[in-house]
mmCIF file of C-alpha atoms (C1' of nucleotides) and ligand atoms in Angstrom:
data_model
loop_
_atom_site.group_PDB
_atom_site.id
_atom_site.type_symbol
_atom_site.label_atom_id
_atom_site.label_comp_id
_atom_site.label_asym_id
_atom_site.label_seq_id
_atom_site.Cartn_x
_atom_site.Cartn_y
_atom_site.Cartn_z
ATOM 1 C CA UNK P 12 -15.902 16.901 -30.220
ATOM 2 C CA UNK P 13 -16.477 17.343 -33.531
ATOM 3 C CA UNK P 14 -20.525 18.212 -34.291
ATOM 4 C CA UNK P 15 -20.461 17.125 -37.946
ATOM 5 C CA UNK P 16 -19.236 14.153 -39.027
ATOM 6 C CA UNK P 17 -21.293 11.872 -36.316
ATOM 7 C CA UNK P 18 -21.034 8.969 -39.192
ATOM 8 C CA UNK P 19 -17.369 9.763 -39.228
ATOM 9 C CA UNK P 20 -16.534 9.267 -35.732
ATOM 10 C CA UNK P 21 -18.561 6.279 -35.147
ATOM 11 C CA UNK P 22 -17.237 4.891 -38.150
ATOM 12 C CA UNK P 23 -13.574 5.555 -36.719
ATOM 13 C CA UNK P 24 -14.996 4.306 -33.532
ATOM 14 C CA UNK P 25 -15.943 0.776 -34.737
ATOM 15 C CA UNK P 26 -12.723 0.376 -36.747
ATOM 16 C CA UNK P 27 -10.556 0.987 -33.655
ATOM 17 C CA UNK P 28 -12.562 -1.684 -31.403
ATOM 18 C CA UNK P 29 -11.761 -3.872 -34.420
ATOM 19 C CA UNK P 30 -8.268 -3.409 -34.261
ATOM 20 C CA UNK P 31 -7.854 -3.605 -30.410
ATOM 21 C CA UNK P 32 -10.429 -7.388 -30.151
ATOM 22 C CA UNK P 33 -12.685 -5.253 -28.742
ATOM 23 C CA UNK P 34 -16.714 -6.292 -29.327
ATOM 24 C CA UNK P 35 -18.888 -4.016 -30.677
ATOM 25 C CA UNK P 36 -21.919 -3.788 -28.280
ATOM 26 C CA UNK P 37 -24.645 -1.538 -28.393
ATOM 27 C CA UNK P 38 -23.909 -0.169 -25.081
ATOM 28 C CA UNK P 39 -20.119 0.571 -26.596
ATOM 29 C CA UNK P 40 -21.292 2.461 -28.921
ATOM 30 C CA UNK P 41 -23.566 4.598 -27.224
ATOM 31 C CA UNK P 42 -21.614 5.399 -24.541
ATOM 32 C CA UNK P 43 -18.661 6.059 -26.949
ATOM 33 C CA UNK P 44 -21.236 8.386 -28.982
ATOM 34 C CA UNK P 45 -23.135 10.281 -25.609
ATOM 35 C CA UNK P 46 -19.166 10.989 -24.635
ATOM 36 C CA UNK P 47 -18.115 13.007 -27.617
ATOM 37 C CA UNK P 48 -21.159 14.880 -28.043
ATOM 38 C CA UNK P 49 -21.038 16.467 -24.513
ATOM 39 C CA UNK P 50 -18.754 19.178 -25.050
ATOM 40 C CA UNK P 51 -18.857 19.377 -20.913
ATOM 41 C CA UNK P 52 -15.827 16.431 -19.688
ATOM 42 C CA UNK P 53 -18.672 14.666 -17.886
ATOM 43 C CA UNK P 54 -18.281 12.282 -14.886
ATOM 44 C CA UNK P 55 -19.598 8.475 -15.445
ATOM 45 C CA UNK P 56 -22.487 9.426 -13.812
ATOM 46 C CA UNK P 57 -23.242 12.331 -16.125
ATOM 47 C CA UNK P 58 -22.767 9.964 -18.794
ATOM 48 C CA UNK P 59 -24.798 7.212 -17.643
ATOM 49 C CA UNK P 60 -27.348 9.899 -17.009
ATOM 50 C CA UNK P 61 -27.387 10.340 -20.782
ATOM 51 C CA UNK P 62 -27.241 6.739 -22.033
ATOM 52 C CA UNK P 63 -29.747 5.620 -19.982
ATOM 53 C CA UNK P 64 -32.228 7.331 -22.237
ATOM 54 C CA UNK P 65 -31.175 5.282 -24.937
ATOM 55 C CA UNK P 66 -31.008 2.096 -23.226
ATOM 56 C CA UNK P 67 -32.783 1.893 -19.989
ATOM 57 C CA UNK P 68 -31.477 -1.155 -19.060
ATOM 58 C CA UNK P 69 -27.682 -0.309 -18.710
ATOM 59 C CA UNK P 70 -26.016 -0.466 -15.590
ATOM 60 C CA UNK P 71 -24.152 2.344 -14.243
ATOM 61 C CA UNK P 72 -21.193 -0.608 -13.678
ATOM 62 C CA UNK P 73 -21.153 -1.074 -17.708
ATOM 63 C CA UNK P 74 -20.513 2.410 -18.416
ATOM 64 C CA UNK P 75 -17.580 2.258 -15.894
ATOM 65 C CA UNK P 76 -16.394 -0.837 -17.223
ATOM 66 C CA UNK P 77 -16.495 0.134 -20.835
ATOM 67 C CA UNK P 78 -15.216 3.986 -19.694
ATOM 68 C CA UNK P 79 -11.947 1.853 -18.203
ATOM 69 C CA UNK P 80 -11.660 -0.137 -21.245
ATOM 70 C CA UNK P 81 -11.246 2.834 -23.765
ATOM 71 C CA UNK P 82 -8.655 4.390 -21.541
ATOM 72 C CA UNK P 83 -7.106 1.915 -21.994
ATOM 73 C CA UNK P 84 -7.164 1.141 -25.971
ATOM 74 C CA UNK P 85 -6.417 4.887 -25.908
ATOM 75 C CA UNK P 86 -10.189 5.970 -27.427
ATOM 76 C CA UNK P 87 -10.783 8.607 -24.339
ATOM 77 C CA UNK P 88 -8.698 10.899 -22.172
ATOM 78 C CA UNK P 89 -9.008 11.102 -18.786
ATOM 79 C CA UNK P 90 -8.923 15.183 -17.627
ATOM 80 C CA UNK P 91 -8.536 14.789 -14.371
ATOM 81 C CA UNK P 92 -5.252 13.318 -14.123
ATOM 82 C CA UNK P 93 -5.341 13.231 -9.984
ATOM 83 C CA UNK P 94 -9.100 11.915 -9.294
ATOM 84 C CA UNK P 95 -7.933 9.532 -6.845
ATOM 85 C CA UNK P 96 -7.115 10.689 -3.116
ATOM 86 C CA UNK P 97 -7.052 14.012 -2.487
ATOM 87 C CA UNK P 98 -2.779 15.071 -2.139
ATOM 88 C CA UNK P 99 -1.574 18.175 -0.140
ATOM 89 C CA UNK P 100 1.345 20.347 0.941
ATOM 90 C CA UNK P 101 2.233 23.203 3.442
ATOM 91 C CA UNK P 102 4.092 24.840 0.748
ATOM 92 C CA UNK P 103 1.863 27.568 -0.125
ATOM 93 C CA UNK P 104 4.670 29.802 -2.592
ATOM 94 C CA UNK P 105 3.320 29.412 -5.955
ATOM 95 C CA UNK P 106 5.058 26.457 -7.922
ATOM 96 C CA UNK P 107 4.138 23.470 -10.180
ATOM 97 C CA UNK P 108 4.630 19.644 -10.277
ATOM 98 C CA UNK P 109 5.920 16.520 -11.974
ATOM 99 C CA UNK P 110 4.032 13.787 -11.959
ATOM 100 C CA UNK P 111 4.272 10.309 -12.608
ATOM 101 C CA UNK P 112 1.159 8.582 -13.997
ATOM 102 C CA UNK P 113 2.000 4.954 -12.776
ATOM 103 C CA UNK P 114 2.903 5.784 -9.225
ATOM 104 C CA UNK P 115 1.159 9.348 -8.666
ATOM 105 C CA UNK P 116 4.465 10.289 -7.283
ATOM 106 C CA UNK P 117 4.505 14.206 -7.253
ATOM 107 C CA UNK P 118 7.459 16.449 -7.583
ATOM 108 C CA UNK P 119 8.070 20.174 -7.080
ATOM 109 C CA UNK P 120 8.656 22.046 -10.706
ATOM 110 C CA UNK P 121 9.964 25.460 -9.220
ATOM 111 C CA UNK P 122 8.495 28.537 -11.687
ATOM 112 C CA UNK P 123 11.970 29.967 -12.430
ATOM 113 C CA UNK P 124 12.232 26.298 -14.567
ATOM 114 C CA UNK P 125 9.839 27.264 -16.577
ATOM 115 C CA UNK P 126 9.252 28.948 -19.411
ATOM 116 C CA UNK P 127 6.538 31.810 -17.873
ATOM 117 C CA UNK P 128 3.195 30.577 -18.844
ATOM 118 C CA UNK P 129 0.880 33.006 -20.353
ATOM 119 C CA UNK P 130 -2.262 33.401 -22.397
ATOM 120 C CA UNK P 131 -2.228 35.009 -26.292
ATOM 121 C CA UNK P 132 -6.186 35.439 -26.239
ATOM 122 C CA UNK P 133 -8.803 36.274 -23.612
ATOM 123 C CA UNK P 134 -10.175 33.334 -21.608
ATOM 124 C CA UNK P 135 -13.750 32.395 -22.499
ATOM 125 C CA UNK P 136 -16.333 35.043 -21.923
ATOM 126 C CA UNK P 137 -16.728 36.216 -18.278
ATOM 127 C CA UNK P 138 -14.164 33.577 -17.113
ATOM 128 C CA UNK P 139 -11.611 34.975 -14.392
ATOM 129 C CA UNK P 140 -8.130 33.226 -14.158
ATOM 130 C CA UNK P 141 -7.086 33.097 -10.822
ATOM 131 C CA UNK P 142 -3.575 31.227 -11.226
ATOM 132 C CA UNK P 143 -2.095 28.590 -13.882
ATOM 133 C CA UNK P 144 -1.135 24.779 -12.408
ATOM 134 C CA UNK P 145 1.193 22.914 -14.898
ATOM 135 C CA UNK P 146 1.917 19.497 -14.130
ATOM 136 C CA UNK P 147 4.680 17.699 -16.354
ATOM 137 C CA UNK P 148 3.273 14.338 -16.785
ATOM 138 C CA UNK P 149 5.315 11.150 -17.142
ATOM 139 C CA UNK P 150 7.041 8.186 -15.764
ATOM 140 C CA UNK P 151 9.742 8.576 -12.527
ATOM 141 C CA UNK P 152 12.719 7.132 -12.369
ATOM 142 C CA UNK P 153 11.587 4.110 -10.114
ATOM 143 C CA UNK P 154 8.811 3.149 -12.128
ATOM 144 C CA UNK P 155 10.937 3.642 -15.416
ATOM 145 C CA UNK P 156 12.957 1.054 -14.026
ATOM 146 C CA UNK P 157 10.977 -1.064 -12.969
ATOM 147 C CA UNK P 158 8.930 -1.229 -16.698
ATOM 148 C CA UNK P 159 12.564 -1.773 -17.703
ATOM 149 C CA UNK P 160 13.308 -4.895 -15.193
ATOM 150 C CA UNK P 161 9.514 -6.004 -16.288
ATOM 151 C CA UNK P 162 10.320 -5.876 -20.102
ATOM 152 C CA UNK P 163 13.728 -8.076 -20.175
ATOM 153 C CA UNK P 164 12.330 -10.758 -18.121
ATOM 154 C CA UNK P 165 9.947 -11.012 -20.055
ATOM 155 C CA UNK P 166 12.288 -11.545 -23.209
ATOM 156 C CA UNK F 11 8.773 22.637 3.208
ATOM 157 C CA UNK F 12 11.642 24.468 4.970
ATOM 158 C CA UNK F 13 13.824 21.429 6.594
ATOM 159 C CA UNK F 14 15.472 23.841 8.586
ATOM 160 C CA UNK F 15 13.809 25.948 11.488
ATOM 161 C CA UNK F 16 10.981 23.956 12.163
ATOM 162 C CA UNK F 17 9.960 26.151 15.075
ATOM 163 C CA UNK F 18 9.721 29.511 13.023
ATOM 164 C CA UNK F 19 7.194 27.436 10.864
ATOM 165 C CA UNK F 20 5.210 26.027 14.058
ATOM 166 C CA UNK F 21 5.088 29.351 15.582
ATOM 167 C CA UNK F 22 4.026 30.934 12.875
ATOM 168 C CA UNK F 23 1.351 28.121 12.201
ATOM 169 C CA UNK F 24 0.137 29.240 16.012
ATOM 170 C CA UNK F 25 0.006 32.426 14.978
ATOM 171 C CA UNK F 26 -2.381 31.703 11.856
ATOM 172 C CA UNK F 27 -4.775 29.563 14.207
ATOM 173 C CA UNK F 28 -4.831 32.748 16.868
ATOM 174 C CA UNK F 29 -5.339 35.087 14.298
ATOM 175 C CA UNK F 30 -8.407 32.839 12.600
ATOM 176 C CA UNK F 31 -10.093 31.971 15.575
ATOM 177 C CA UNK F 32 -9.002 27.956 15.847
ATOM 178 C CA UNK F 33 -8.093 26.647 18.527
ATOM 179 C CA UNK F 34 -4.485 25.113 19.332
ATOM 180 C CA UNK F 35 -5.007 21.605 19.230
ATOM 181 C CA UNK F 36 -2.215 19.166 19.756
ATOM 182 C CA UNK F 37 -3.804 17.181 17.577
ATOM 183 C CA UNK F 38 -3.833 20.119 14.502
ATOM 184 C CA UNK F 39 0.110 21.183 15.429
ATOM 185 C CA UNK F 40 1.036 17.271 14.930
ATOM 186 C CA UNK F 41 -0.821 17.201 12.117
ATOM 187 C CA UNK F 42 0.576 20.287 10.161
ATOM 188 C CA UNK F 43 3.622 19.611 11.715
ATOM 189 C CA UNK F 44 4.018 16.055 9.985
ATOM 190 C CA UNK F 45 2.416 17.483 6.496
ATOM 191 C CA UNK F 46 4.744 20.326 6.721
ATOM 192 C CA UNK F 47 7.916 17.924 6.764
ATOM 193 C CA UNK F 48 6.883 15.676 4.272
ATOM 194 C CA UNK F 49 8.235 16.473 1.394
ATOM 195 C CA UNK F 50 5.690 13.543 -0.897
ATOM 196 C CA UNK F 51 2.767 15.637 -0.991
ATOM 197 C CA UNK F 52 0.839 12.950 1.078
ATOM 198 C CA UNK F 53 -2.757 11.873 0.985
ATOM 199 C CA UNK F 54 -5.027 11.942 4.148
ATOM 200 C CA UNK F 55 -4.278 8.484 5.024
ATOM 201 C CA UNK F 56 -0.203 8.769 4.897
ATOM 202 C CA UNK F 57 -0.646 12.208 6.763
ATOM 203 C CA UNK F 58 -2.656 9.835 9.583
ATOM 204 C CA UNK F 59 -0.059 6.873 9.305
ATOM 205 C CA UNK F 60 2.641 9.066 10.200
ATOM 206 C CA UNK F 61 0.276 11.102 12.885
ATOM 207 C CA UNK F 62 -0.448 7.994 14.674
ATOM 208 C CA UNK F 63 3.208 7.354 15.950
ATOM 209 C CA UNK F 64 2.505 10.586 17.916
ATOM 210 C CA UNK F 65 -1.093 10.079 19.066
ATOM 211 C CA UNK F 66 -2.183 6.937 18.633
ATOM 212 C CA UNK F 67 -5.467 7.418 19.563
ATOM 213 C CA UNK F 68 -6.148 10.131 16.764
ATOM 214 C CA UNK F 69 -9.072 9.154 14.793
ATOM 215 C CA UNK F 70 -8.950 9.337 11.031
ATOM 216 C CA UNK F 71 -11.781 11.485 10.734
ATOM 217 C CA UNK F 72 -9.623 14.226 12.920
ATOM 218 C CA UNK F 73 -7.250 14.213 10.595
ATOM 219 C CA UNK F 74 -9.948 14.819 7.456
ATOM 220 C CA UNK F 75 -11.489 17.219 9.666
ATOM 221 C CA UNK F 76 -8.307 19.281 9.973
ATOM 222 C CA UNK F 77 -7.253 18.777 6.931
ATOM 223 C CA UNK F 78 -10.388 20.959 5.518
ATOM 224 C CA UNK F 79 -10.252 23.359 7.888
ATOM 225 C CA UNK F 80 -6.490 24.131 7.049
ATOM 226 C CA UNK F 81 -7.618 24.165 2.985
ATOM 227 C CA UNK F 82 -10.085 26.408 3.880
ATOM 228 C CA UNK F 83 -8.244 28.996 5.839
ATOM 229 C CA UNK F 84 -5.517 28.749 3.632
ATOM 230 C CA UNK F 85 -2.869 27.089 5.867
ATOM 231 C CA UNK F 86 -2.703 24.045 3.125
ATOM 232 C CA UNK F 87 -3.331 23.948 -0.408
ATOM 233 C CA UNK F 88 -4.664 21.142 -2.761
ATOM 234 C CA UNK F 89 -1.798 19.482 -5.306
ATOM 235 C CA UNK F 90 -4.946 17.753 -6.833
ATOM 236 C CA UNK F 91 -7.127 20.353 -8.446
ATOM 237 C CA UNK F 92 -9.459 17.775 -9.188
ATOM 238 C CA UNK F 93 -9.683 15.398 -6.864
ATOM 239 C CA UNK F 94 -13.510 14.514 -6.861
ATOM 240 C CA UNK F 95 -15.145 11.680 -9.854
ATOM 241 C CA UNK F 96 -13.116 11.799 -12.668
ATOM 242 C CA UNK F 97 -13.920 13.294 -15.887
ATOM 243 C CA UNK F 98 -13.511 12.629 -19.205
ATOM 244 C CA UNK F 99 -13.166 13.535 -22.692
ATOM 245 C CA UNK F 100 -12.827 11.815 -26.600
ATOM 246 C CA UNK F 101 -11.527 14.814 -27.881
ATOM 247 C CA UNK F 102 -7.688 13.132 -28.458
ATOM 248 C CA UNK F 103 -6.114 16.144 -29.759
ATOM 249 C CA UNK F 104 -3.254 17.802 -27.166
ATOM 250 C CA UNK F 105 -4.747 20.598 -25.695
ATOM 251 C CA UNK F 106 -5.348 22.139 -22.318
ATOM 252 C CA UNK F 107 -8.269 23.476 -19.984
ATOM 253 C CA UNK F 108 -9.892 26.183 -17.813
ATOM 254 C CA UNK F 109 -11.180 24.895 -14.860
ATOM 255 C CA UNK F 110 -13.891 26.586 -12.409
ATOM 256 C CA UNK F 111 -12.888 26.184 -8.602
ATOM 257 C CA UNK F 112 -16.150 26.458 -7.397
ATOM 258 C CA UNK F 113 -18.509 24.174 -9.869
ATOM 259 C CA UNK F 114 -15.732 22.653 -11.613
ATOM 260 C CA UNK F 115 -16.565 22.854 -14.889
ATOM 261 C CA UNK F 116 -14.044 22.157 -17.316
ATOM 262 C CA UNK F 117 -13.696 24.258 -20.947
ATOM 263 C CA UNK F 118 -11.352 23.762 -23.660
ATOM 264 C CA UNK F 119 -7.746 25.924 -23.787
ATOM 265 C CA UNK F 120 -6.395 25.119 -27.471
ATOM 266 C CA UNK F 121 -2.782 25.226 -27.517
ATOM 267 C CA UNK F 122 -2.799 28.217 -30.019
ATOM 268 C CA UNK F 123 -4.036 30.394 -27.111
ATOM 269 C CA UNK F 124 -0.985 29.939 -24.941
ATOM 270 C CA UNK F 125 2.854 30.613 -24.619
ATOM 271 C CA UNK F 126 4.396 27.463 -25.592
ATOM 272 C CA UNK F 127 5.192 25.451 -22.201
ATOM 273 C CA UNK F 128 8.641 24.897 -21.982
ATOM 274 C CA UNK F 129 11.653 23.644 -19.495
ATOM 275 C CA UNK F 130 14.406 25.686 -18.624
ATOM 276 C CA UNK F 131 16.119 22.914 -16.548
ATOM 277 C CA UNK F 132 16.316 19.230 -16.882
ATOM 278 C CA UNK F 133 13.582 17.296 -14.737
ATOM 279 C CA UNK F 134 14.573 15.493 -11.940
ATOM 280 C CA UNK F 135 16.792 12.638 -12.151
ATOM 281 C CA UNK F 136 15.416 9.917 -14.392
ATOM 282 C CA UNK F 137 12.187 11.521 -14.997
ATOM 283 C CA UNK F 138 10.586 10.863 -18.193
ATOM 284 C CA UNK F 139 8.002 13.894 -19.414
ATOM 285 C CA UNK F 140 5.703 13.022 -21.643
ATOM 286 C CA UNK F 141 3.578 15.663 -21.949
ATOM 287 C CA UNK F 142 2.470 18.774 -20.203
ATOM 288 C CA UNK F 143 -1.289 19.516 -18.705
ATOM 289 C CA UNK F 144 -1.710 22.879 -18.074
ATOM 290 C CA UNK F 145 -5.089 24.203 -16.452
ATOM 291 C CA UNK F 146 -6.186 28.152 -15.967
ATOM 292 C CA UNK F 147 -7.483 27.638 -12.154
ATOM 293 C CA UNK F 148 -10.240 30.482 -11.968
ATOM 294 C CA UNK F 149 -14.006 31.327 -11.836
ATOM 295 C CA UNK F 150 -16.685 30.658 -14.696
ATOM 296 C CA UNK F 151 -19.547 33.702 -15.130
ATOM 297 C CA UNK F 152 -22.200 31.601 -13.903
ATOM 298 C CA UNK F 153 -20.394 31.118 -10.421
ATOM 299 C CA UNK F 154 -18.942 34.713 -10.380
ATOM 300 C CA UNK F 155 -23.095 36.161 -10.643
ATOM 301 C CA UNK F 156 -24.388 33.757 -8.330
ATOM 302 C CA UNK F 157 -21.344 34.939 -5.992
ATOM 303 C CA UNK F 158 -21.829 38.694 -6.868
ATOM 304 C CA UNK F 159 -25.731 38.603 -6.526
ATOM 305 C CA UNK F 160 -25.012 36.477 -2.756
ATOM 306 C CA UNK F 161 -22.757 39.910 -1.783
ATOM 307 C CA UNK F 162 -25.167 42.353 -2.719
ATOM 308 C CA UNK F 163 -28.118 40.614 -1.077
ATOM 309 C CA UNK F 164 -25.899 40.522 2.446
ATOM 310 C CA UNK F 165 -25.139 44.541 2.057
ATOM 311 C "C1'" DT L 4 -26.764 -21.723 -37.231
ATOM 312 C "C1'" DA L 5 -23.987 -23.527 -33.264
ATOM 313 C "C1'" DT L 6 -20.080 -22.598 -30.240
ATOM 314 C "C1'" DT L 7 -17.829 -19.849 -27.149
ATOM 315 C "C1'" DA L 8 -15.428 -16.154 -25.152
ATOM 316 C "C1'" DA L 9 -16.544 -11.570 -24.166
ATOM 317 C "C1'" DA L 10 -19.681 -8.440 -22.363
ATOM 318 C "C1'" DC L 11 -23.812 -7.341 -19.698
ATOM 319 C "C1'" DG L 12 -26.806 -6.543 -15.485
ATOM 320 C "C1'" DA L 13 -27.611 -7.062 -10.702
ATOM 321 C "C1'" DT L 14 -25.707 -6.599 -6.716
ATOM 322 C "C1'" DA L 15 -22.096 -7.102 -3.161
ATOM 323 C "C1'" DA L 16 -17.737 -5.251 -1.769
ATOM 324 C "C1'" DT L 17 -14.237 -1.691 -1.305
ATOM 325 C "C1'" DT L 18 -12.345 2.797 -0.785
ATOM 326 C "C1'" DA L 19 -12.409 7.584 0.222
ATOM 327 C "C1'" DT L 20 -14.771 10.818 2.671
ATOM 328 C "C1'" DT L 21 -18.308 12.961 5.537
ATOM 329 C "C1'" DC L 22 -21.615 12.968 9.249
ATOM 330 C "C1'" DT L 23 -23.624 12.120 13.867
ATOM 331 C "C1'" DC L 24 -23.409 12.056 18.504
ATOM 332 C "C1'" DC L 25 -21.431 11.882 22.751
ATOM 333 C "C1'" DT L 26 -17.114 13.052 25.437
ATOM 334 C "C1'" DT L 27 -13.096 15.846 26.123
ATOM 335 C "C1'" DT L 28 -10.372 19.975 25.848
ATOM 336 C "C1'" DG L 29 -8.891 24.771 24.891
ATOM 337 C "C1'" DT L 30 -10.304 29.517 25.674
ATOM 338 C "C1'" DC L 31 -11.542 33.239 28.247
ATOM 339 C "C1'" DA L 32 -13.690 35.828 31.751
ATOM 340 C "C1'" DA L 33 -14.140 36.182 36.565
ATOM 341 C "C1'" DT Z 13 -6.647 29.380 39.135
ATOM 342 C "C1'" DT Z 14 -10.991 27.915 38.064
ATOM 343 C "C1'" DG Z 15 -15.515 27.206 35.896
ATOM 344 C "C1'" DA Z 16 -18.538 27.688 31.870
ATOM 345 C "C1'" DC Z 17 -19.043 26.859 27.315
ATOM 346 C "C1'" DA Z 18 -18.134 26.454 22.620
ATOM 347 C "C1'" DA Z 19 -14.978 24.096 19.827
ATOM 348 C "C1'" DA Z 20 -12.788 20.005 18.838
ATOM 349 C "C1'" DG Z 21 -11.939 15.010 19.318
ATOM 350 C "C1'" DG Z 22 -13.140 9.890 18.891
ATOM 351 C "C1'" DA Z 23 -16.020 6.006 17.504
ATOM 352 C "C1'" DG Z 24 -18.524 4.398 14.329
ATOM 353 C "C1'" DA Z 25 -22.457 4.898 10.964
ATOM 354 C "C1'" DA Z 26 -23.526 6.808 6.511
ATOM 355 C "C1'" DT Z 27 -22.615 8.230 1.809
ATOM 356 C "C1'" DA Z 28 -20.363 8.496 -2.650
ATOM 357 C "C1'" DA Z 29 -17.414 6.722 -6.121
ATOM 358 C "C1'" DT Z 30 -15.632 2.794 -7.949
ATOM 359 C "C1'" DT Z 31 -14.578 -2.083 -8.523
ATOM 360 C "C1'" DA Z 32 -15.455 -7.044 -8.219
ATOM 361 C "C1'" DT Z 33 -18.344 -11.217 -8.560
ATOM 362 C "C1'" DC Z 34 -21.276 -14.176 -10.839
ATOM 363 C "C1'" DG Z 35 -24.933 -15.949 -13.465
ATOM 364 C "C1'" DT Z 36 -27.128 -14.646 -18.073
ATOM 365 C "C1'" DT Z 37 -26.955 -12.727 -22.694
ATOM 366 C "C1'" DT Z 38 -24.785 -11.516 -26.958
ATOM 367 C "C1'" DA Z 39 -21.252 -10.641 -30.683
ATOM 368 C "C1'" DA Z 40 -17.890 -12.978 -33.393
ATOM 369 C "C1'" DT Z 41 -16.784 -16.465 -36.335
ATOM 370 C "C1'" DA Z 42 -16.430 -20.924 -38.170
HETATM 371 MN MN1 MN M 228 4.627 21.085 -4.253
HETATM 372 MN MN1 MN M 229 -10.912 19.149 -23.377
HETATM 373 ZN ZN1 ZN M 230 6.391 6.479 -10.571
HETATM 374 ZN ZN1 ZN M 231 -18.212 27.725 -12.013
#
DNA sequence: TATTAAACGATAATTATTCTCCTTTGTCAA
DNA sequence: TTGACAAAGGAGAATAATTATCGTTTAATA
C-alpha cells in the first residue's frame, strides 16, 4: 500500500499480532510484508510465489493458513467477496445485489434504488468500463437472527 | 425471473439456441428452465439438485457443461464476478476497484473518483448493510491490444 | 534456560471444476 | 421418414484451489 514507511507498517504489523495473541513468526511477517508491497490483489499462490524467495522452505499451506488468520484479526481484505462457487441467474436486465457475507445469500438491488452510480475522473489509462456491479454487503435477516439467538445463550 | 408466463420465456430460450446454432436438448431446456425459476441465484450444484428430480440420470458435468455454454452465448450471466482463487489486499482503507473481465486484474477506484453510492429504498426486510463494494466491470489496455492486434491479424 | 502452546512443513483429503472417451441424440438433407 | 453425422450426454479420471492432519519446530514467557 503505502511505498514509504516499510518500518511503519511492519511496526503496526507486529503491534496488532500482539494485541490479537497472535505469534510473531518469520513466515508472518513476510507474508504480511510481500502482501502490501504488491500493489496487484494477488492470489495465495502469487504470494507464495513471492515469499518463497525469502524463505524457501515455506509451504504453500502456511501462507493459506496465515492468509485465513489475518482475515480474520481484520489485518487483510479479501477483494473478491464471492470466490467460492460460481452463482448465476437468467435475469439478464441490468441490476445489482445484496449480499450477505455469512450465508452468501444474494438478493436483487433493482437500479431505480439506487442512487445512479457514476465516475468524477477518467478510469486508469486505456481502461474501458463496460458496466458497474454494486453489491451491498452485510448480514440477512436469518443470519442476523441467528447471531442474535447465538449471543443470549451464550449470556 | 418472470414467475408468470413461463412458456414465453422457454420459447424464447428455443429461439436463442436456433438462432446460435445449439441444439435443443432436453437436458439444456430443464436446465435453464429450473435456473430461470429460481429466484436464489443458485450455484452449479443446487441448479443439478433440483435438475435431477427431472432427469435423474443427468450427469453433473452436463450441467457445468451447459452452464458455460449459456454464459458464453449470453443466455446466463455470472452474479460472481470473481469467482476463481481469491484475492487479496492490506490496503484497509474503504475504497473500490476496476476489474478486467478477461485477465482479471484488479486496480484501485478511490472513493473520491465516484458518485457517492447511496439507497433510495430501504433493503429488504431485516437486512443489515454494512458497506458497499462497487467494481467498474471492463477491459484493461493490455487485454484490449492483445484483442485489437488478434482482429487485425484475422482481416 | 526450560516449558509449552502455537505455528510450521509435508502430505493427504476435500471441493469445485474441467477433461477424456465412448455412447446417444438432435439436426438436416435426401 | 430415415440415415448420416456432428453435437451433446454420461461416467469417471484429472486438475486446481483449499483445507485438514499430524509429527516437528519455534516463539513466548516464566
Ligand atoms: Mn439478480
Ligand atoms: Mn484495492
Ligand atoms: Zn445470511
Ligand atoms: Zn486485462
Amino acid at each position: 500500500m503505502e511505498p514509504r514507511e516499510p518500518d511503519r507498517r511492519m511496526e503496526l504489523f507486529r503491534q496488532k499480532c500482539r494485541e490479537k495473541g497472535l505469534a510473531l513468526t518469520h513466515q508472518r511477517q513476510v507474508i504480511y510484508e510481500a502482501l502490501s508491497q504488491m500493489e496487484h490483489h494477488p492470489s495465495p499462490e502469487a504470494i507464495y510465489e513471492v515469499v518463497r524467495k525469502q524463505i524457501p522452505s515455506i509451504s504453500l499451506g502456511t501462507v493459506y493458513k496465515n492468509l485465513k488468520t489475518f482475515l480474520d484479526t481484520g489485518l487483510l481484505r479479501e477483494v473478491s467477496v464471492h470466490h467460492g462457487t460460481i452463482r448465476l441467474e437468467a435475469n439478464m436486465s441490468p441490476h445489482h445485489h445484496f449480499v450477505c457475507t455469512q450465508c452468501k445469500a444474494i438478493m436483487d438491488l433493482e437500479p431505480e434504488d439506487l442512487e445512479p452510480v457514476k465516475l468524477k475522473r477518467k478510469p486508469p489509462k486505456g481502461f474501458r468500463v463496460q458496466r458497474f456491479s454494486v453489491e451491498a454487503l452485510g448480514i440477512c435477516a436469518a443470519c442476523l437472527a441467528k447471531s442474535e439467538r447465538a449471543r443470549r445463550s451464550k449470556s
